[in-house]
Structures are given as structure tokens and as C-alpha cells.
């Protein structure tokens, strides 16, 4: 049995995966803030999972963790996980000391890419060789799986497409550039373009647009154009078979998929080249509630990755 | 000895590579137009090379060809090589029949990526594991080598970054979209923005800008911004160690490199994120006259590639 833990900004989710690839126990709890609290959250999660399974931590053939920030997966160190109050933490070694087993650490979006890749394989009954996972959360980032292996990159920025500018006249991004993809299609983008007290601004936006509010329709169109732009960019760079949209905003579900495909189809009408690569058919939205990052984290230990640095 | 042939729109270049990786004989001749003439050009090139080496075609351990257009490298078929007057041609089988040895076919930009990768390895004395080759010719396209292997893609568009739009207010591209990278940084872009009777419009443009012509400086800036945008896009998607600029416009040499780095450094001044990934230090321009596509074609036969499709 493999254990995967997704340490998010507010919640931590864990899942156990059996030898057959099926998900079994899942738990969810609030994430503590700051280094010590994050370590304590991870330990508590493992304890809950071992209690559920009626085994000790050593019964897990591998334990993996997905966490935001810059992760050195060789050393298990995490840096710049701002939302978790972490500047630097040797998370892997700290947990290994406490649990007595090796714990592998991966960036959460990359872990989720592995989880989505696993899901596609289970769903299609085959091992899908190439896919990109497009994470629409607070920010925008992607994880790429090529030839069945995760692309890690040499400088920690593989898949950081959220900070590729696509409009010189766009708004200033938090990164200092202008018109980045993240300024169009992310939780931050919706917070800026559709300010609301709602707990689910994106759902409110889509509902208002659906109800005929012209401003909501324009805001939604800009958002969807950003999502479609990210899909096109991934297809024309790494030429993956499938782009799976995940992250918090993927909870929008069908309207997100339908809207993204509508934009991609409009571009195909305007460009024979775009039409020839069949983008709309290559997009999916991850099923609601599928714990992609936790599943991917469980697989990290056994996964081969793709070096893009010497 | 391996033989590589680069069939270009106007010229065909061939090179032989010894077991030690060193280049030996090179020949160059005009390319014929249309299917029969292209086959005849390839045959004549092989004959010239065998005559130079004093051996028969079978003495080459592998023969590879780089050619524009959509190449099915499994079957050796080429399609849509418009500049060569080819709609569809079973180039690999045709040549194998005539020469009595297997001939491998690869898209010319992908072949050049392999050639540039080989050159980096020779230059640095190590096997560089990841790099992108940014081809600035009539159009703009890239070839990506990850973990030492060429990224081929599942739908023939891996590296087709020239058709990623980066400006919604940009000019219409030949592909039907607007503001594509190719509309900023390519021979086509310079033909549009700097119309001239000169045989070397880009060199004339750069010379005029250097001499203080304000309009030339503005046109050059737009061109260089496009080049720098392509470098940033490659770094933030596949996170390669090095981007090597090649293609006809790479003959601009040092001024192209200096100008591109100037833009990248300006972006780094404006964004701590961009500064952190050290883009300027990761760009190179391929040495003048290095026959990247022919060298890569020679290596195609022995090269492992990276599947991004099932």
C-alpha cells in the first residue's frame, strides 16, 4: 500500500493506494501554518491513515507528499511555500526521522500531474504516454508527463506557464511582468475581475454569465480565453495527447470544459492550422473530488522522472 | 561513418561524421524543385559524398535526411513541404530502393536540434541533457531535446511555438491567428516590417539600427522582443538548460545574441521571478556555418527519441 499526502494552503488530504492502483482510505484535515505546524499536520495525517488501515507507517511501501513551493526532490527540502508560512524546511528528512520510513517530497502541481496521468490510465485501461495537467488554483501552472515520465526541469520552472505573457497591454502580474497567463485564468484573476464576497467567486461569475449578465459574460470570456490559451500553448510546445484541467477552479466542471472548448473551436474556425491539431477534443476537466495531488504523491516514490538538466 | 543531408528550400548540405563525432567531408548544392528533383538531389548528394570518401553508400553506417514539412519518421514520408514543391513523398523508401541502404527522414528543425545538441556536447565535453533549438528562418519553430532525447510529439506540432499568439492586437499570421511569435521574429516578420531589395534584409536592418536610424531601431526591438519571448516561453514550459538560436537569421551572430540578452536582462530588472531563472545566460547563437540540420540528420538513425503520444 502506498500513501500520498497533499499539503494544501488550507487543507491536507491523504489517500492510500493499493497494489491494484485502486484508491482506498482517504482523510482530510486543516493544514497548520508555519514549519512546525506543517510537520505536525503531516505526522497526524500519517497516524490517521495508519489507524484507518490498522497498520504501522512501515506497512506503507512508499510515502509521498505534494506541497506548494520550490521542492528539491532529491533532498526533500521545500522553499518559498508562502501560503504555508514556509521559507525553508527539510520536510523529507524531518518526517523520515519521525516516521522511520523514507518520505518523498514533490511540488503539488507536479504531483497532481502524476495523479491525473494515473487516472487517465485507469480510465482508458491503457498507460497514457503524454499529458499535461493544467492547474487552475490561486495561480496557474502546469505539470507535464512525457513518455510516461514527469518533466521536472533543470531550474524548478518546468510548467510555470502562468508567467508567460500573452498580452503586452495586459495588467501587471504579481511576478512583475505584464499580461501573464495567470492574470487571465486563475483564482487571482477572478478575484480582480469579479470582486465579490461570495466564497465561490468563480461559480458566482459563471452563474451570473449564464443568467445573462453582460459584464459577467465578458469577464468569463476573458477567463476562458486564458484557459484556452494555456491549452494551445501546451499543445504547440510539448504536443501532449491530452490536457487535463485541475485545481480548485476545476470544480466549475462542465461549464468550464464547454466554455474552453467553445473558444478552441472558434480559433479552429479562424485557423486551418489550429483546426488540424484538434485541440477541443484533447481537453478534459478532472472529475470533481478526485484527489490528484495526493494520488500523485503516493506514486512519486516509484516514479521515474525526466531530467531536463545535466 | 554516418551521413547527414539537410534538404533546404534552396540549398542541400551534406556532412559525414566519423565514429569520433568529428565532422569530415561536407558538400553543398542547389535543391531541385518538386518530388522527382528532390529525390534526384538527395541521390546526387550521396554520390558526391561517397566519391569524396572513396567508398560506396553501404559504407555509411547510417544515412539520415532533414527536410522541411510534416515528416512521419516511422515511414519516411514527407508532406506539406511547400517550399520544395512537395505535397507528399515517400522519401525514405524511394531513397532506400535506389541506394540499397536504409535512409531515415526527420523534420529539418528537429534534426537541427539534434545537431545543436551534439555540438554543445562536443563543445562542453559533456553530454548536455536538455536544450532547445530555436530556429529563426523564414518562419519560427523550435526543437526540444530532453534528457538527451528529441521530443517528437504526438501530433507533429511539438516545438511549433511560432504559432503561439503573444499579442491579441498583433498582425494577422499566415496561420490565421493574430500576433503569433512568428509575426515578430522570423524572416517573414522582417520582410513585412523592413521591406528592402537587399539580399540580407536582417543584416541591413541591424546595420541601419546600429547606424542610428530610429525606425530601424524600433523594428529591430520588436524583432528582438519576439526572439526573447520565444526563449522565455521555452524556459518556462520545458525548463531547458540552454536555448540555442539557429536558422538563417542566426547569421546575424553577436548582435543577435547581445540584443536578445539585453531584452532578457531588462525583463529580469522588472521581475525578480524572471531574474531568478537566469535567462540571458542560457541563450546561445549557433556558430556561423555550423551545419546543424545535416549533423543532426546524420545522428537521427542512432538516436532515441521521446514519445509524447501513445
GROMACS .gro file of N, CA and C in nm, chain A residues 133-188:
model
  168
  133UNK      N    1  -0.107   1.853  -1.718
  133UNK     CA    2  -0.206   1.885  -1.616
  133UNK      C    3  -0.202   2.037  -1.599
  134UNK      N    4  -0.314   2.101  -1.623
  134UNK     CA    5  -0.320   2.247  -1.614
  134UNK      C    6  -0.391   2.283  -1.485
  135UNK      N    7  -0.315   2.334  -1.389
  135UNK     CA    8  -0.371   2.363  -1.258
  135UNK      C    9  -0.423   2.506  -1.251
  136UNK      N   10  -0.554   2.519  -1.234
  136UNK     CA   11  -0.617   2.649  -1.216
  136UNK      C   12  -0.655   2.661  -1.069
  137UNK      N   13  -0.566   2.719  -0.990
  137UNK     CA   14  -0.593   2.739  -0.849
  137UNK      C   15  -0.587   2.888  -0.821
  138UNK      N   16  -0.521   2.926  -0.712
  138UNK     CA   17  -0.496   3.068  -0.690
  138UNK      C   18  -0.417   3.123  -0.808
  139UNK      N   19  -0.315   3.048  -0.849
  139UNK     CA   20  -0.237   3.083  -0.967
  139UNK      C   21  -0.264   2.987  -1.081
  140UNK      N   22  -0.176   2.989  -1.180
  140UNK     CA   23  -0.187   2.898  -1.295
  140UNK      C   24  -0.051   2.835  -1.318
  141UNK      N   25  -0.047   2.704  -1.327
  141UNK     CA   26   0.077   2.633  -1.357
  141UNK      C   27   0.043   2.499  -1.418
  142UNK      N   28   0.141   2.435  -1.480
  142UNK     CA   29   0.115   2.307  -1.544
  142UNK      C   30   0.219   2.205  -1.501
  143UNK      N   31   0.181   2.079  -1.509
  143UNK     CA   32   0.275   1.969  -1.494
  143UNK      C   33   0.269   1.887  -1.620
  144UNK      N   34   0.384   1.842  -1.668
  144UNK     CA   35   0.388   1.774  -1.797
  144UNK      C   36   0.442   1.632  -1.779
  145UNK      N   37   0.373   1.535  -1.835
  145UNK     CA   38   0.418   1.397  -1.833
  145UNK      C   39   0.443   1.355  -1.978
  146UNK      N   40   0.568   1.321  -2.008
  146UNK     CA   41   0.606   1.282  -2.144
  146UNK      C   42   0.659   1.141  -2.141
  147UNK      N   43   0.611   1.060  -2.235
  147UNK     CA   44   0.662   0.924  -2.243
  147UNK      C   45   0.644   0.854  -2.108
  148UNK      N   46   0.535   0.890  -2.039
  148UNK     CA   47   0.504   0.828  -1.911
  148UNK      C   48   0.585   0.881  -1.792
  149UNK      N   49   0.669   0.984  -1.817
  149UNK     CA   50   0.753   1.033  -1.709
  149UNK      C   51   0.731   1.183  -1.684
  150UNK      N   52   0.739   1.221  -1.558
  150UNK     CA   53   0.718   1.360  -1.519
  150UNK      C   54   0.837   1.447  -1.562
  151UNK      N   55   0.806   1.561  -1.625
  151UNK     CA   56   0.911   1.656  -1.663
  151UNK      C   57   0.941   1.745  -1.543
  152UNK      N   58   1.058   1.733  -1.485
  152UNK     CA   59   1.090   1.811  -1.366
  152UNK      C   60   1.159   1.942  -1.400
  153UNK      N   61   1.240   1.942  -1.504
  153UNK     CA   62   1.310   2.065  -1.541
  153UNK      C   63   1.435   2.086  -1.459
  154UNK      N   64   1.521   2.169  -1.515
  154UNK     CA   65   1.651   2.186  -1.453
  154UNK      C   66   1.660   2.301  -1.356
  155UNK      N   67   1.562   2.392  -1.358
  155UNK     CA   68   1.571   2.514  -1.277
  155UNK      C   69   1.443   2.537  -1.199
  156UNK      N   70   1.366   2.431  -1.182
  156UNK     CA   71   1.246   2.440  -1.100
  156UNK      C   72   1.131   2.515  -1.165
  157UNK      N   73   1.137   2.543  -1.294
  157UNK     CA   74   1.029   2.620  -1.356
  157UNK      C   75   0.961   2.547  -1.472
  158UNK      N   76   0.985   2.418  -1.487
  158UNK     CA   77   0.912   2.343  -1.591
  158UNK      C   78   0.763   2.355  -1.562
  159UNK      N   79   0.686   2.392  -1.663
  159UNK     CA   80   0.541   2.404  -1.647
  159UNK      C   81   0.496   2.535  -1.585
  160UNK      N   82   0.587   2.627  -1.557
  160UNK     CA   83   0.547   2.755  -1.497
  160UNK      C   84   0.494   2.849  -1.604
  161UNK      N   85   0.396   2.799  -1.679
  161UNK     CA   86   0.345   2.875  -1.793
  161UNK      C   87   0.256   2.991  -1.749
  162UNK      N   88   0.217   2.992  -1.623
  162UNK     CA   89   0.137   3.104  -1.572
  162UNK      C   90   0.208   3.237  -1.587
  163UNK      N   91   0.340   3.233  -1.596
  163UNK     CA   92   0.415   3.358  -1.607
  163UNK      C   93   0.473   3.380  -1.746
  164UNK      N   94   0.405   3.324  -1.845
  164UNK     CA   95   0.432   3.358  -1.984
  164UNK      C   96   0.334   3.467  -2.025
  165UNK      N   97   0.386   3.586  -2.060
  165UNK     CA   98   0.296   3.695  -2.102
  165UNK      C   99   0.235   3.666  -2.239
  166UNK      N  100   0.106   3.694  -2.252
  166UNK     CA  101   0.038   3.674  -2.380
  166UNK      C  102  -0.033   3.801  -2.425
  167UNK      N  103  -0.008   3.912  -2.353
  167UNK     CA  104  -0.068   4.039  -2.393
  167UNK      C  105   0.016   4.156  -2.340
  168UNK      N  106   0.088   4.224  -2.430
  168UNK     CA  107   0.174   4.335  -2.387
  168UNK      C  108   0.093   4.448  -2.322
  169UNK      N  109  -0.038   4.453  -2.354
  169UNK     CA  110  -0.123   4.558  -2.296
  169UNK      C  111  -0.199   4.507  -2.175
  170UNK      N  112  -0.165   4.387  -2.127
  170UNK     CA  113  -0.236   4.328  -2.014
  170UNK      C  114  -0.200   4.393  -1.882
  171UNK      N  115  -0.267   4.348  -1.775
  171UNK     CA  116  -0.241   4.406  -1.643
  171UNK      C  117  -0.110   4.351  -1.586
  172UNK      N  118  -0.058   4.423  -1.489
  172UNK     CA  119   0.065   4.384  -1.423
  172UNK      C  120   0.040   4.258  -1.340
  173UNK      N  121   0.131   4.161  -1.351
  173UNK     CA  122   0.121   4.036  -1.275
  173UNK      C  123   0.203   4.049  -1.146
  174UNK      N  124   0.173   3.968  -1.049
  174UNK     CA  125   0.249   3.968  -0.924
  174UNK      C  126   0.397   3.942  -0.946
  175UNK      N  127   0.430   3.879  -1.058
  175UNK     CA  128   0.571   3.844  -1.086
  175UNK      C  129   0.648   3.963  -1.141
  176UNK      N  130   0.579   4.074  -1.169
  176UNK     CA  131   0.646   4.193  -1.221
  176UNK      C  132   0.631   4.210  -1.371
  177UNK      N  133   0.587   4.104  -1.440
  177UNK     CA  134   0.565   4.117  -1.584
  177UNK      C  135   0.422   4.164  -1.608
  178UNK      N  136   0.387   4.174  -1.735
  178UNK     CA  137   0.255   4.227  -1.774
  178UNK      C  138   0.184   4.124  -1.863
  179UNK      N  139   0.053   4.104  -1.838
  179UNK     CA  140  -0.027   4.021  -1.928
  179UNK      C  141   0.005   3.872  -1.923
  180UNK      N  142   0.057   3.824  -1.809
  180UNK     CA  143   0.086   3.681  -1.795
  180UNK      C  144  -0.043   3.600  -1.802
  181UNK      N  145  -0.032   3.475  -1.844
  181UNK     CA  146  -0.149   3.385  -1.848
  181UNK      C  147  -0.221   3.383  -1.714
  182UNK      N  148  -0.146   3.390  -1.604
  182UNK     CA  149  -0.206   3.388  -1.471
  182UNK      C  150  -0.297   3.508  -1.446
  183UNK      N  151  -0.271   3.620  -1.514
  183UNK     CA  152  -0.358   3.737  -1.495
  183UNK      C  153  -0.492   3.719  -1.567
  184UNK      N  154  -0.502   3.616  -1.650
  184UNK     CA  155  -0.627   3.590  -1.722
  184UNK      C  156  -0.706   3.475  -1.662
  185UNK      N  157  -0.635   3.368  -1.624
  185UNK     CA  158  -0.705   3.244  -1.588
  185UNK      C  159  -0.651   3.186  -1.458
  186UNK      N  160  -0.702   3.237  -1.347
  186UNK     CA  161  -0.661   3.187  -1.215
  186UNK      C  162  -0.758   3.244  -1.112
  187UNK      N  163  -0.748   3.193  -0.991
  187UNK     CA  164  -0.827   3.249  -0.883
  187UNK      C  165  -0.794   3.396  -0.861
  188UNK      N  166  -0.667   3.431  -0.871
  188UNK     CA  167  -0.626   3.571  -0.858
  188UNK      C  168  -0.691   3.657  -0.965
   0.00000   0.00000   0.00000
